[in-house]
CSV table of C-alpha atoms in Angstrom, one decimal:
chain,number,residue,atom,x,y,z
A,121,UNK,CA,-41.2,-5.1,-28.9
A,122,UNK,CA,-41.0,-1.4,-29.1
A,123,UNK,CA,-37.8,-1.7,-32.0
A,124,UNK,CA,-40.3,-3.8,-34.0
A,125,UNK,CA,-42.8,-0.7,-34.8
A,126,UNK,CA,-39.7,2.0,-35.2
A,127,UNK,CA,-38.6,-1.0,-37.7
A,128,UNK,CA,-42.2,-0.6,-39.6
A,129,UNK,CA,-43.2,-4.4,-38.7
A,130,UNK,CA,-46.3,-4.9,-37.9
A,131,UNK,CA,-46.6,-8.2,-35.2
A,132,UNK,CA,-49.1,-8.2,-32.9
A,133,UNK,CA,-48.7,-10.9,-29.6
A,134,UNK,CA,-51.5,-13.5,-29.3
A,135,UNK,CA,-51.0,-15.8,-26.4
A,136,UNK,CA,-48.1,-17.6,-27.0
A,137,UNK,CA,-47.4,-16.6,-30.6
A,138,UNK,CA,-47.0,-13.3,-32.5
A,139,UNK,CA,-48.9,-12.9,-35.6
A,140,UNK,CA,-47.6,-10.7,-38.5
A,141,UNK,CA,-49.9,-8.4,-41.0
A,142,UNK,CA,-47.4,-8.3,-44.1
A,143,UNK,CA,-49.2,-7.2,-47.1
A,144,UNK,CA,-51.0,-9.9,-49.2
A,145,UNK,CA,-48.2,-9.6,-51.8
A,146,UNK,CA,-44.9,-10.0,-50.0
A,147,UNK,CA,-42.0,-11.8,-51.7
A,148,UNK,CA,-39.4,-14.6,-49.7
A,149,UNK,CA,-36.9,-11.4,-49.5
A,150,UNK,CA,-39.0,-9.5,-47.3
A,151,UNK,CA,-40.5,-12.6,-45.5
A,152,UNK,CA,-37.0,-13.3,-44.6
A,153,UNK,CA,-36.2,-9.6,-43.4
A,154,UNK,CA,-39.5,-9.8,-41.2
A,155,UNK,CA,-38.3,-12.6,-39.1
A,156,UNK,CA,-34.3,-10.7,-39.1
A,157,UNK,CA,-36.2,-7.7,-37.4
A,158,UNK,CA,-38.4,-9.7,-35.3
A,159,UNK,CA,-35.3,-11.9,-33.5
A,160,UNK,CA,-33.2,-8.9,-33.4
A,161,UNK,CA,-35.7,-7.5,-31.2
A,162,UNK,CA,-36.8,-10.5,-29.5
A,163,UNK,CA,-33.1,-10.9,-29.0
A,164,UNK,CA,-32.8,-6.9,-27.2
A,165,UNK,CA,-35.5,-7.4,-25.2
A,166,UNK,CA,-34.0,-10.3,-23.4
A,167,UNK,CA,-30.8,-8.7,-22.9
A,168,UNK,CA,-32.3,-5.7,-22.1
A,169,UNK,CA,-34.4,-7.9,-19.2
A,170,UNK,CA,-31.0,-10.2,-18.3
A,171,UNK,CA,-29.4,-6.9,-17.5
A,172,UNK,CA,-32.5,-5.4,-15.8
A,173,UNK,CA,-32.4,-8.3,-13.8
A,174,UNK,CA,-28.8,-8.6,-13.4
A,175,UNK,CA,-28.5,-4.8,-12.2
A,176,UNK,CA,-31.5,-6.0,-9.4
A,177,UNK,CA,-29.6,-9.0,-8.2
A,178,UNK,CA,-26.3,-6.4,-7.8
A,179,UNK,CA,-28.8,-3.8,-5.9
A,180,UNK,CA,-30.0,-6.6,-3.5
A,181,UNK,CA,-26.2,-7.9,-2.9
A,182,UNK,CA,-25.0,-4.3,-1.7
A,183,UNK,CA,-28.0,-3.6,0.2
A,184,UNK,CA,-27.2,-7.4,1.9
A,185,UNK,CA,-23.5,-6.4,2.0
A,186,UNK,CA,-24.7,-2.7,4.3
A,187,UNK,CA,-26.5,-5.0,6.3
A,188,UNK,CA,-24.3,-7.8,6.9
A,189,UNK,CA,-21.2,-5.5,7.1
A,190,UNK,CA,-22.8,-2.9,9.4
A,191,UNK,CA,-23.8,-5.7,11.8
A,192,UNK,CA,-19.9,-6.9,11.9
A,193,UNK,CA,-19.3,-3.0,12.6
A,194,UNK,CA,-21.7,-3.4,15.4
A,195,UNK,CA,-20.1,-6.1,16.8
A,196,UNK,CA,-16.7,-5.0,16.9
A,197,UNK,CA,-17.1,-1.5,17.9
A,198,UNK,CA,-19.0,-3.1,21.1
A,199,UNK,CA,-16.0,-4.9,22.2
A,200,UNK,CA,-13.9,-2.3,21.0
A,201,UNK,CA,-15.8,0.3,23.3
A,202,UNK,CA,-16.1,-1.9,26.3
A,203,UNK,CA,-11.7,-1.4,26.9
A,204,UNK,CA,-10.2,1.4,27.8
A,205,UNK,CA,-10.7,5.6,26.0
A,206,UNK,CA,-9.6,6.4,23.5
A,207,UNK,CA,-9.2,9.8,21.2
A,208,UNK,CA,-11.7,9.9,19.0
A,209,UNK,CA,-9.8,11.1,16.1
A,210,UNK,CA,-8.3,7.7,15.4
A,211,UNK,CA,-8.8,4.8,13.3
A,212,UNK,CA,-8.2,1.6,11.9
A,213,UNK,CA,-8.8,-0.3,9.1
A,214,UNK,CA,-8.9,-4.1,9.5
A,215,UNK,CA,-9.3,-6.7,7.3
A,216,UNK,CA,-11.7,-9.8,7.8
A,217,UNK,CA,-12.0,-13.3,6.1
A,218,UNK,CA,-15.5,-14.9,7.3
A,219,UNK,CA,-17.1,-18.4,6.5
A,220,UNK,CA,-20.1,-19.6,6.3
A,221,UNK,CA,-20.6,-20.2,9.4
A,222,UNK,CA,-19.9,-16.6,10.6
A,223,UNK,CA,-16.3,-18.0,12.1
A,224,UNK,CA,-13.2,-15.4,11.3
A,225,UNK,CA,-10.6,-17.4,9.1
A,226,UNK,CA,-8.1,-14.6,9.3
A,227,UNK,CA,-8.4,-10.7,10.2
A,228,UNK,CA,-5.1,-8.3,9.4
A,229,UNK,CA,-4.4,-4.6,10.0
A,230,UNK,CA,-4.9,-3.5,6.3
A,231,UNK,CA,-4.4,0.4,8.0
A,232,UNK,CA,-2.6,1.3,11.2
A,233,UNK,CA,-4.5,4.2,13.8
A,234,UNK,CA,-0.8,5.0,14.1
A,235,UNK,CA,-1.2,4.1,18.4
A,236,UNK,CA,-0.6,0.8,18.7
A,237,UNK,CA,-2.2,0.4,21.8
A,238,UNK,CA,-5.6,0.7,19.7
A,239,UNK,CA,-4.4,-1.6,17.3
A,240,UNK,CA,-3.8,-4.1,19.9
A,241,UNK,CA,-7.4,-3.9,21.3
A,242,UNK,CA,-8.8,-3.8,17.9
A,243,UNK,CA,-7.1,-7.1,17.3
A,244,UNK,CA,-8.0,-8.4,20.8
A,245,UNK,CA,-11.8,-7.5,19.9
A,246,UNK,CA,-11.6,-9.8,16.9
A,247,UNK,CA,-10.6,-13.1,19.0
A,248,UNK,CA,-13.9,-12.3,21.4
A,249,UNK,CA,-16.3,-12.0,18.0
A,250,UNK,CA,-18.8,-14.7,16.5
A,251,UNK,CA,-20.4,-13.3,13.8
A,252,UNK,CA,-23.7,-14.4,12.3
A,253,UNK,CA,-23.7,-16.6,9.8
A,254,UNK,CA,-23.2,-15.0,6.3
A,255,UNK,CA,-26.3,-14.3,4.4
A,256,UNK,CA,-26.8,-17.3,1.3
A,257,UNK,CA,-25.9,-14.6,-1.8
A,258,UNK,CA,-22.7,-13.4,0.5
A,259,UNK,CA,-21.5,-16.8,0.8
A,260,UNK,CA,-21.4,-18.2,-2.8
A,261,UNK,CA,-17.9,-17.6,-3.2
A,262,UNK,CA,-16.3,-17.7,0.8
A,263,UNK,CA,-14.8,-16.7,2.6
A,264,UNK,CA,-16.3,-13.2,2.4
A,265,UNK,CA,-13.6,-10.7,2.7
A,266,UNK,CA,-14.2,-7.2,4.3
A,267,UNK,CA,-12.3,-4.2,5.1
A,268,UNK,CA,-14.2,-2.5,7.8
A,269,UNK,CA,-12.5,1.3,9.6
A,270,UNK,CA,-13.4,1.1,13.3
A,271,UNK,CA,-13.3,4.3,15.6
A,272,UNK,CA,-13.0,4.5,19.6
């Protein structure tokens, strides 16, 4: 309530209530302009904790998202390295649909290594992958679409 004192109000919280100190003479004017300054406040502190709160729900979903998405990386760079050499230099981006359940609805080459031969074992890696299932705040909206660059 920090606005409330730059705004010359005096209100003090007790319990559950907040309890004013206007001056004994005080007309319905600036009774009226009391309460105004007291909602507006009231009403940018709780936006000012629904976006504190909203910005900590975001942080938590990315930091889930790293996790998830570097396990799937994991995973696919295991099969991936388990064929044949390859030059390092290369890579490829591939796209992934996953449910719920961690199954692979569809994948797609969003970005050719340019050698198709590593394309082809990229692609073969994803038919040989079950991935875990998708963490509850990933999978409010499936199927959970990721683009993820794999390198030999």
């Amino acid at each position: 309530l920090g606005d409330v004192y730059k705004r010359q109000l005096l209100v003090r919280p007790l319990i559950n209530m907040c309890v004013f100190s206007p001056p004994l003479i005080i007309n319905k004017g600036q009774v009226d302009e009391m309460f105004d300054i007291l909602d507006e406040s009231l009403t940018e502190v709780q936006d000012t904790l629904l976006l504190r709160k909203l910005k900590e729900q975001e942080s938590r979903r990315r930091s889930l998202e790293r996790q998830y998405n570097s396990l799937l990386y994991e995973q696919l760079r295991g099969q991936i390295n388990a064929g044949p050499q390859f030059d390092k230099k290369l890579s490829v981006a591939i796209e992934i649909q996953i449910e719920l359940d961690g199954s692979v609805s569809a994948y797609r080459i969003k970005e050719s290594s340019g050698t198709k031969q590593f394309d082809l074992v990229v692609m073969t890696g994803m038919k040989a992958i079950k991935f875990p299932r998708l963490p509850q705040e990933l999978g409010e909206n499936p199927p959970y679409i990721v683009t993820i660059r794999i390198q030999p």
